[in-house]
PDB file of C-alpha atoms in Angstrom:
ATOM      1  CA  MET A   1      57.395  49.673 -81.354  1.00  0.00           C
ATOM      2  CA  SER A   2      57.683  50.524 -77.666  1.00  0.00           C
ATOM      3  CA  ALA A   3      56.226  48.137 -75.149  1.00  0.00           C
ATOM      4  CA  SER A   4      52.922  49.206 -73.655  1.00  0.00           C
ATOM      5  CA  ARG A   5      52.917  50.119 -69.975  1.00  0.00           C
ATOM      6  CA  THR A   6      51.371  47.602 -67.615  1.00  0.00           C
ATOM      7  CA  PRO A   7      48.054  49.047 -66.375  1.00  0.00           C
ATOM      8  CA  ARG A   8      47.848  50.084 -62.769  1.00  0.00           C
ATOM      9  CA  THR A   9      45.467  48.001 -60.705  1.00  0.00           C
ATOM     10  CA  ALA A  10      43.013  49.015 -58.005  1.00  0.00           C
ATOM     11  CA  VAL A  11      40.880  46.946 -55.664  1.00  0.00           C
ATOM     12  CA  ALA A  12      37.749  48.538 -54.184  1.00  0.00           C
ATOM     13  CA  VAL A  13      35.954  46.898 -51.264  1.00  0.00           C
ATOM     14  CA  ARG A  14      32.239  47.769 -51.260  1.00  0.00           C
ATOM     15  CA  HIS A  15      29.856  47.099 -48.374  1.00  0.00           C
ATOM     16  CA  VAL A  16      26.534  48.240 -49.872  1.00  0.00           C
ATOM     17  CA  PRO A  17      25.844  48.779 -53.585  1.00  0.00           C
ATOM     18  CA  PHE A  18      24.898  52.445 -53.416  1.00  0.00           C
ATOM     19  CA  GLU A  19      28.064  53.444 -51.507  1.00  0.00           C
ATOM     20  CA  ASP A  20      30.242  52.785 -54.512  1.00  0.00           C
ATOM     21  CA  LEU A  21      33.258  54.451 -56.104  1.00  0.00           C
ATOM     22  CA  GLY A  22      31.103  57.312 -57.378  1.00  0.00           C
ATOM     23  CA  ILE A  23      33.265  60.019 -58.957  1.00  0.00           C
ATOM     24  CA  LEU A  24      36.354  57.919 -58.277  1.00  0.00           C
ATOM     25  CA  ALA A  25      35.390  55.377 -60.952  1.00  0.00           C
ATOM     26  CA  PRO A  26      35.904  57.636 -63.992  1.00  0.00           C
ATOM     27  CA  LEU A  27      38.911  59.280 -62.354  1.00  0.00           C
ATOM     28  CA  LEU A  28      40.651  55.924 -61.962  1.00  0.00           C
ATOM     29  CA  ALA A  29      39.715  54.892 -65.492  1.00  0.00           C
ATOM     30  CA  GLU A  30      41.191  58.105 -66.896  1.00  0.00           C
ATOM     31  CA  ARG A  31      44.441  57.355 -65.083  1.00  0.00           C
ATOM     32  CA  GLY A  32      44.628  53.879 -66.588  1.00  0.00           C
ATOM     33  CA  TYR A  33      43.613  51.790 -63.597  1.00  0.00           C
ATOM     34  CA  GLU A  34      42.009  48.402 -64.009  1.00  0.00           C
ATOM     35  CA  THR A  35      39.655  48.213 -61.031  1.00  0.00           C
ATOM     36  CA  THR A  36      38.368  45.083 -59.335  1.00  0.00           C
ATOM     37  CA  LEU A  37      35.266  45.548 -57.186  1.00  0.00           C
ATOM     38  CA  LEU A  38      34.874  43.186 -54.242  1.00  0.00           C
ATOM     39  CA  ASP A  39      31.554  43.006 -52.399  1.00  0.00           C
ATOM     40  CA  ALA A  40      32.310  42.422 -48.732  1.00  0.00           C
ATOM     41  CA  GLY A  41      30.419  39.459 -47.306  1.00  0.00           C
ATOM     42  CA  VAL A  42      30.019  37.964 -50.782  1.00  0.00           C
ATOM     43  CA  ASP A  43      33.444  38.054 -52.415  1.00  0.00           C
ATOM     44  CA  GLU A  44      36.579  36.877 -50.651  1.00  0.00           C
ATOM     45  CA  VAL A  45      38.361  39.855 -49.120  1.00  0.00           C
ATOM     46  CA  ASP A  46      41.661  38.644 -47.716  1.00  0.00           C
ATOM     47  CA  ALA A  47      45.323  39.570 -47.809  1.00  0.00           C
ATOM     48  CA  ASP A  48      45.866  37.747 -51.117  1.00  0.00           C
ATOM     49  CA  ALA A  49      42.986  39.645 -52.742  1.00  0.00           C
ATOM     50  CA  VAL A  50      44.523  43.066 -52.038  1.00  0.00           C
ATOM     51  CA  ALA A  51      48.251  42.369 -51.818  1.00  0.00           C
ATOM     52  CA  GLY A  52      49.232  42.945 -55.433  1.00  0.00           C
ATOM     53  CA  ALA A  53      47.072  45.982 -56.202  1.00  0.00           C
ATOM     54  CA  ASP A  54      48.652  49.363 -56.778  1.00  0.00           C
ATOM     55  CA  LEU A  55      45.747  50.930 -54.896  1.00  0.00           C
ATOM     56  CA  LEU A  56      43.259  49.703 -52.290  1.00  0.00           C
ATOM     57  CA  ILE A  57      40.050  51.621 -51.605  1.00  0.00           C
ATOM     58  CA  VAL A  58      37.838  50.548 -48.706  1.00  0.00           C
ATOM     59  CA  LEU A  59      34.402  52.130 -48.973  1.00  0.00           C
ATOM     60  CA  GLY A  60      31.678  52.943 -46.458  1.00  0.00           C
ATOM     61  CA  GLY A  61      28.753  50.996 -45.059  1.00  0.00           C
ATOM     62  CA  PRO A  62      26.124  51.007 -42.295  1.00  0.00           C
ATOM     63  CA  ILE A  63      27.868  48.631 -39.880  1.00  0.00           C
ATOM     64  CA  GLY A  64      30.579  49.151 -37.267  1.00  0.00           C
ATOM     65  CA  VAL A  65      34.106  47.791 -37.124  1.00  0.00           C
ATOM     66  CA  TYR A  66      33.143  46.256 -33.777  1.00  0.00           C
ATOM     67  CA  ASP A  67      30.338  44.149 -35.314  1.00  0.00           C
ATOM     68  CA  ASP A  68      32.501  41.061 -35.905  1.00  0.00           C
ATOM     69  CA  ASP A  69      30.085  38.706 -34.169  1.00  0.00           C
ATOM     70  CA  ARG A  70      27.131  39.864 -36.244  1.00  0.00           C
ATOM     71  CA  TYR A  71      29.119  40.179 -39.481  1.00  0.00           C
ATOM     72  CA  PRO A  72      31.970  37.640 -39.369  1.00  0.00           C
ATOM     73  CA  PHE A  73      33.329  38.683 -42.776  1.00  0.00           C
ATOM     74  CA  LEU A  74      34.785  41.719 -40.989  1.00  0.00           C
ATOM     75  CA  ARG A  75      37.492  39.497 -39.518  1.00  0.00           C
ATOM     76  CA  SER A  76      38.997  38.651 -42.904  1.00  0.00           C
ATOM     77  CA  SER A  77      38.546  42.248 -44.064  1.00  0.00           C
ATOM     78  CA  LYS A  78      40.478  43.467 -41.032  1.00  0.00           C
ATOM     79  CA  ALA A  79      43.251  40.969 -41.653  1.00  0.00           C
ATOM     80  CA  ALA A  80      43.456  42.079 -45.286  1.00  0.00           C
ATOM     81  CA  VAL A  81      43.625  45.750 -44.309  1.00  0.00           C
ATOM     82  CA  ALA A  82      46.282  45.063 -41.669  1.00  0.00           C
ATOM     83  CA  ALA A  83      48.435  43.162 -44.162  1.00  0.00           C
ATOM     84  CA  ARG A  84      48.000  45.934 -46.694  1.00  0.00           C
ATOM     85  CA  LEU A  85      49.083  48.608 -44.240  1.00  0.00           C
ATOM     86  CA  ASP A  86      52.089  46.531 -43.214  1.00  0.00           C
ATOM     87  CA  SER A  87      53.132  46.393 -46.870  1.00  0.00           C
ATOM     88  CA  GLY A  88      52.970  50.182 -47.260  1.00  0.00           C
ATOM     89  CA  GLY A  89      50.741  50.024 -50.333  1.00  0.00           C
ATOM     90  CA  ALA A  90      48.651  53.061 -51.259  1.00  0.00           C
ATOM     91  CA  THR A  91      45.345  52.809 -49.390  1.00  0.00           C
ATOM     92  CA  LEU A  92      42.278  55.047 -49.165  1.00  0.00           C
ATOM     93  CA  GLY A  93      39.596  54.447 -46.537  1.00  0.00           C
ATOM     94  CA  ILE A  94      36.233  56.208 -46.597  1.00  0.00           C
ATOM     95  CA  CYS A  95      33.858  56.276 -43.598  1.00  0.00           C
ATOM     96  CA  LEU A  96      33.680  52.627 -42.468  1.00  0.00           C
ATOM     97  CA  GLY A  97      36.801  52.113 -44.563  1.00  0.00           C
ATOM     98  CA  ALA A  98      38.647  54.819 -42.623  1.00  0.00           C
ATOM     99  CA  GLN A  99      37.499  53.250 -39.362  1.00  0.00           C
ATOM    100  CA  LEU A 100      38.894  49.885 -40.459  1.00  0.00           C
ATOM    101  CA  LEU A 101      42.196  51.567 -41.298  1.00  0.00           C
ATOM    102  CA  ALA A 102      42.286  53.372 -37.962  1.00  0.00           C
ATOM    103  CA  GLU A 103      41.604  50.196 -35.983  1.00  0.00           C
ATOM    104  CA  SER A 104      44.248  48.292 -37.933  1.00  0.00           C
ATOM    105  CA  LEU A 105      46.712  51.053 -37.009  1.00  0.00           C
ATOM    106  CA  GLY A 106      45.915  50.606 -33.329  1.00  0.00           C
ATOM    107  CA  ALA A 107      43.408  53.436 -32.825  1.00  0.00           C
ATOM    108  CA  ALA A 108      40.078  53.088 -31.057  1.00  0.00           C
ATOM    109  CA  VAL A 109      36.807  53.210 -32.985  1.00  0.00           C
ATOM    110  CA  ARG A 110      33.567  53.670 -31.083  1.00  0.00           C
ATOM    111  CA  PRO A 111      29.889  54.472 -31.572  1.00  0.00           C
ATOM    112  CA  THR A 112      28.805  57.901 -30.409  1.00  0.00           C
ATOM    113  CA  GLU A 113      25.481  59.201 -29.145  1.00  0.00           C
ATOM    114  CA  ALA A 114      25.107  61.422 -32.208  1.00  0.00           C
ATOM    115  CA  VAL A 115      25.032  61.221 -35.982  1.00  0.00           C
ATOM    116  CA  GLU A 116      26.359  63.550 -38.617  1.00  0.00           C
ATOM    117  CA  ILE A 117      24.291  63.158 -41.776  1.00  0.00           C
ATOM    118  CA  GLY A 118      24.101  65.637 -44.636  1.00  0.00           C
ATOM    119  CA  TYR A 119      26.353  68.326 -46.021  1.00  0.00           C
ATOM    120  CA  GLY A 120      28.277  70.354 -43.463  1.00  0.00           C
ATOM    121  CA  PRO A 121      31.481  72.433 -43.414  1.00  0.00           C
ATOM    122  CA  LEU A 122      34.826  70.865 -42.681  1.00  0.00           C
ATOM    123  CA  THR A 123      37.559  72.627 -40.702  1.00  0.00           C
ATOM    124  CA  LEU A 124      41.136  71.627 -41.429  1.00  0.00           C
ATOM    125  CA  THR A 125      43.916  71.433 -38.895  1.00  0.00           C
ATOM    126  CA  PRO A 126      47.193  73.262 -39.625  1.00  0.00           C
ATOM    127  CA  GLU A 127      48.517  69.963 -40.998  1.00  0.00           C
ATOM    128  CA  GLY A 128      45.368  69.564 -43.066  1.00  0.00           C
ATOM    129  CA  ARG A 129      45.882  72.961 -44.671  1.00  0.00           C
ATOM    130  CA  GLU A 130      49.285  71.758 -45.846  1.00  0.00           C
ATOM    131  CA  SER A 131      47.868  68.481 -47.175  1.00  0.00           C
ATOM    132  CA  VAL A 132      45.963  67.418 -50.272  1.00  0.00           C
ATOM    133  CA  LEU A 133      42.766  68.300 -48.357  1.00  0.00           C
ATOM    134  CA  ALA A 134      43.624  72.030 -48.479  1.00  0.00           C
ATOM    135  CA  PRO A 135      40.840  72.926 -50.973  1.00  0.00           C
ATOM    136  CA  LEU A 136      38.215  71.647 -48.502  1.00  0.00           C
ATOM    137  CA  ASP A 137      38.896  74.049 -45.628  1.00  0.00           C
ATOM    138  CA  GLY A 138      35.555  75.582 -44.605  1.00  0.00           C
ATOM    139  CA  GLU A 139      33.729  73.784 -47.420  1.00  0.00           C
ATOM    140  CA  PRO A 140      30.601  71.637 -46.938  1.00  0.00           C
ATOM    141  CA  VAL A 141      31.237  67.940 -47.514  1.00  0.00           C
ATOM    142  CA  LEU A 142      28.882  64.971 -47.281  1.00  0.00           C
ATOM    143  CA  HIS A 143      28.803  63.328 -43.842  1.00  0.00           C
ATOM    144  CA  TRP A 144      27.001  60.081 -43.050  1.00  0.00           C
ATOM    145  CA  HIS A 145      28.189  58.496 -39.827  1.00  0.00           C
ATOM    146  CA  GLY A 146      27.624  57.955 -36.129  1.00  0.00           C
ATOM    147  CA  ASP A 147      30.901  56.247 -35.201  1.00  0.00           C
ATOM    148  CA  GLU A 148      34.221  57.968 -34.696  1.00  0.00           C
ATOM    149  CA  PHE A 149      37.862  56.953 -34.805  1.00  0.00           C
ATOM    150  CA  ALA A 150      40.824  58.163 -32.800  1.00  0.00           C
ATOM    151  CA  ILE A 151      43.876  59.325 -34.720  1.00  0.00           C
ATOM    152  CA  PRO A 152      46.393  56.476 -34.990  1.00  0.00           C
ATOM    153  CA  ALA A 153      49.783  56.939 -33.374  1.00  0.00           C
ATOM    154  CA  GLY A 154      52.185  58.551 -35.821  1.00  0.00           C
ATOM    155  CA  ALA A 155      49.417  59.794 -38.140  1.00  0.00           C
ATOM    156  CA  GLN A 156      48.532  63.411 -38.850  1.00  0.00           C
ATOM    157  CA  SER A 157      45.077  64.650 -37.864  1.00  0.00           C
ATOM    158  CA  LEU A 158      43.818  66.632 -40.849  1.00  0.00           C
ATOM    159  CA  ALA A 159      40.245  67.798 -40.201  1.00  0.00           C
ATOM    160  CA  HIS A 160      37.418  68.128 -37.701  1.00  0.00           C
ATOM    161  CA  THR A 161      33.821  69.293 -37.300  1.00  0.00           C
ATOM    162  CA  PRO A 162      32.086  70.590 -34.142  1.00  0.00           C
ATOM    163  CA  GLY A 163      30.640  67.190 -33.223  1.00  0.00           C
ATOM    164  CA  PHE A 164      33.423  64.934 -34.483  1.00  0.00           C
ATOM    165  CA  PRO A 165      36.989  66.026 -33.687  1.00  0.00           C
ATOM    166  CA  HIS A 166      38.636  63.427 -35.922  1.00  0.00           C
ATOM    167  CA  GLN A 167      37.514  63.571 -39.529  1.00  0.00           C
ATOM    168  CA  ALA A 168      40.638  62.630 -41.477  1.00  0.00           C
ATOM    169  CA  PHE A 169      44.135  61.297 -40.991  1.00  0.00           C
ATOM    170  CA  ALA A 170      47.163  60.516 -43.095  1.00  0.00           C
ATOM    171  CA  VAL A 171      50.195  58.339 -42.498  1.00  0.00           C
ATOM    172  CA  GLY A 172      52.608  57.267 -45.198  1.00  0.00           C
ATOM    173  CA  ARG A 173      50.634  56.321 -48.314  1.00  0.00           C
ATOM    174  CA  THR A 174      47.407  55.867 -46.335  1.00  0.00           C
ATOM    175  CA  LEU A 175      44.548  58.383 -46.191  1.00  0.00           C
ATOM    176  CA  GLY A 176      41.465  57.925 -44.016  1.00  0.00           C
ATOM    177  CA  LEU A 177      38.395  60.107 -44.557  1.00  0.00           C
ATOM    178  CA  GLN A 178      35.327  60.003 -42.317  1.00  0.00           C
ATOM    179  CA  PHE A 179      33.348  61.984 -44.909  1.00  0.00           C
ATOM    180  CA  HIS A 180      32.360  61.122 -48.476  1.00  0.00           C
ATOM    181  CA  LEU A 181      34.267  62.838 -51.272  1.00  0.00           C
ATOM    182  CA  GLU A 182      33.467  59.996 -53.640  1.00  0.00           C
ATOM    183  CA  ALA A 183      29.653  60.296 -53.533  1.00  0.00           C
ATOM    184  CA  ASP A 184      28.087  61.386 -56.827  1.00  0.00           C
ATOM    185  CA  HIS A 185      25.545  64.114 -56.067  1.00  0.00           C
ATOM    186  CA  ARG A 186      23.625  63.217 -59.242  1.00  0.00           C
ATOM    187  CA  VAL A 187      22.561  59.887 -57.726  1.00  0.00           C
ATOM    188  CA  ILE A 188      22.068  60.927 -54.094  1.00  0.00           C
ATOM    189  CA  GLU A 189      18.596  59.396 -54.322  1.00  0.00           C
ATOM    190  CA  ARG A 190      20.181  55.960 -54.022  1.00  0.00           C
ATOM    191  CA  TRP A 191      21.618  56.985 -50.649  1.00  0.00           C
ATOM    192  CA  LEU A 192      18.286  58.403 -49.507  1.00  0.00           C
ATOM    193  CA  ILE A 193      16.511  55.156 -50.391  1.00  0.00           C
ATOM    194  CA  GLY A 194      19.212  52.880 -49.012  1.00  0.00           C
ATOM    195  CA  HIS A 195      19.399  54.775 -45.714  1.00  0.00           C
ATOM    196  CA  ALA A 196      15.659  55.495 -45.444  1.00  0.00           C
ATOM    197  CA  HIS A 197      15.274  53.735 -42.092  1.00  0.00           C
ATOM    198  CA  GLU A 198      18.245  55.554 -40.572  1.00  0.00           C
ATOM    199  CA  LEU A 199      16.964  58.920 -41.780  1.00  0.00           C
ATOM    200  CA  HIS A 200      13.525  58.229 -40.319  1.00  0.00           C
ATOM    201  CA  HIS A 201      15.010  56.996 -37.032  1.00  0.00           C
ATOM    202  CA  HIS A 202      16.974  60.213 -36.561  1.00  0.00           C
ATOM    203  CA  GLY A 203      14.232  62.534 -37.801  1.00  0.00           C
ATOM    204  CA  ILE A 204      16.199  63.722 -40.824  1.00  0.00           C
ATOM    205  CA  ASP A 205      14.136  64.852 -43.793  1.00  0.00           C
ATOM    206  CA  PRO A 206      15.510  63.396 -47.051  1.00  0.00           C
ATOM    207  CA  ARG A 207      14.297  66.503 -48.848  1.00  0.00           C
ATOM    208  CA  MET A 208      16.946  68.518 -47.016  1.00  0.00           C
ATOM    209  CA  ILE A 209      19.783  66.301 -48.205  1.00  0.00           C
ATOM    210  CA  ARG A 210      18.341  66.140 -51.709  1.00  0.00           C
ATOM    211  CA  GLU A 211      18.380  69.962 -51.889  1.00  0.00           C
ATOM    212  CA  GLN A 212      21.879  70.131 -50.410  1.00  0.00           C
ATOM    213  CA  ALA A 213      23.113  67.716 -53.060  1.00  0.00           C
ATOM    214  CA  ARG A 214      21.549  69.862 -55.774  1.00  0.00           C
ATOM    215  CA  THR A 215      23.020  73.140 -54.553  1.00  0.00           C
ATOM    216  CA  LEU A 216      26.312  72.054 -52.974  1.00  0.00           C
ATOM    217  CA  GLY A 217      27.133  68.870 -54.847  1.00  0.00           C
ATOM    218  CA  PRO A 218      28.580  70.345 -58.055  1.00  0.00           C
ATOM    219  CA  ARG A 219      31.135  72.522 -56.238  1.00  0.00           C
ATOM    220  CA  LEU A 220      32.077  69.671 -53.923  1.00  0.00           C
ATOM    221  CA  GLU A 221      32.634  67.399 -56.917  1.00  0.00           C
ATOM    222  CA  THR A 222      35.080  69.925 -58.384  1.00  0.00           C
ATOM    223  CA  LEU A 223      36.974  70.217 -55.097  1.00  0.00           C
ATOM    224  CA  ALA A 224      36.852  66.479 -54.423  1.00  0.00           C
ATOM    225  CA  THR A 225      38.253  65.706 -57.868  1.00  0.00           C
ATOM    226  CA  ARG A 226      41.151  68.052 -57.179  1.00  0.00           C
ATOM    227  CA  VAL A 227      41.825  66.456 -53.780  1.00  0.00           C
ATOM    228  CA  LEU A 228      41.647  62.895 -55.072  1.00  0.00           C
ATOM    229  CA  THR A 229      43.786  63.742 -58.104  1.00  0.00           C
ATOM    230  CA  ASP A 230      46.456  65.347 -55.923  1.00  0.00           C
ATOM    231  CA  TRP A 231      46.460  62.351 -53.588  1.00  0.00           C
ATOM    232  CA  LEU A 232      46.781  59.899 -56.464  1.00  0.00           C
ATOM    233  CA  ASP A 233      49.605  61.986 -57.936  1.00  0.00           C
ATOM    234  CA  ALA A 234      51.395  61.797 -54.587  1.00  0.00           C
ATOM    235  CA  VAL A 235      51.049  58.038 -54.031  1.00  0.00           C
ATOM    236  CA  GLU A 236      51.901  57.240 -57.634  1.00  0.00           C
ATOM    237  CA  ALA A 237      55.092  59.299 -57.577  1.00  0.00           C
TER     238      ALA A 237
END
């Protein structure tokens, strides 16, 4: 009898319950990953917690990377991310997660005077069109952010939108995405409830996003699954 293969392991850092792994959860399970979910600010997120994982995923949340004084747990999260990047381990950052990656790689992250919330088309750079993001060129993806990151030195800039010139970057086995490929359009209501105050503050009607999720979500899920699968194939090779 042949020995069974050791399962791959993934660690996902979550900042709010409704911004979870979404469509990534079944995709990882199908590929044989055993996934540990760490809730930032509750569970210990440090270098030891992420060091041995085959894959680290840092998810989004409604705080900024510069909010260390208000949310001290960010300090240990940043140290964990920095150690992970130094090790070269496969790492995916989404929204706040991408901003944490960018800062750890020496790039500036700052609040802007605008927000980008809802589904809107993504434009890829020439490098982006040659990357795993290629299926997304001109396609509407889910945006939910008001901060922006600069592209880290040595990284490729992969995508932009009219209001936010830096939407994605890649360097080595690290991919940072400002937008949300992981969000499950079938449960967008959780996002609308969780971000109700932000939507009201910016005068954004949740009915618009709900309709966008209904009409655009299924196609985006198909494209997102292809992108995430291709990226996992690449980092697992």
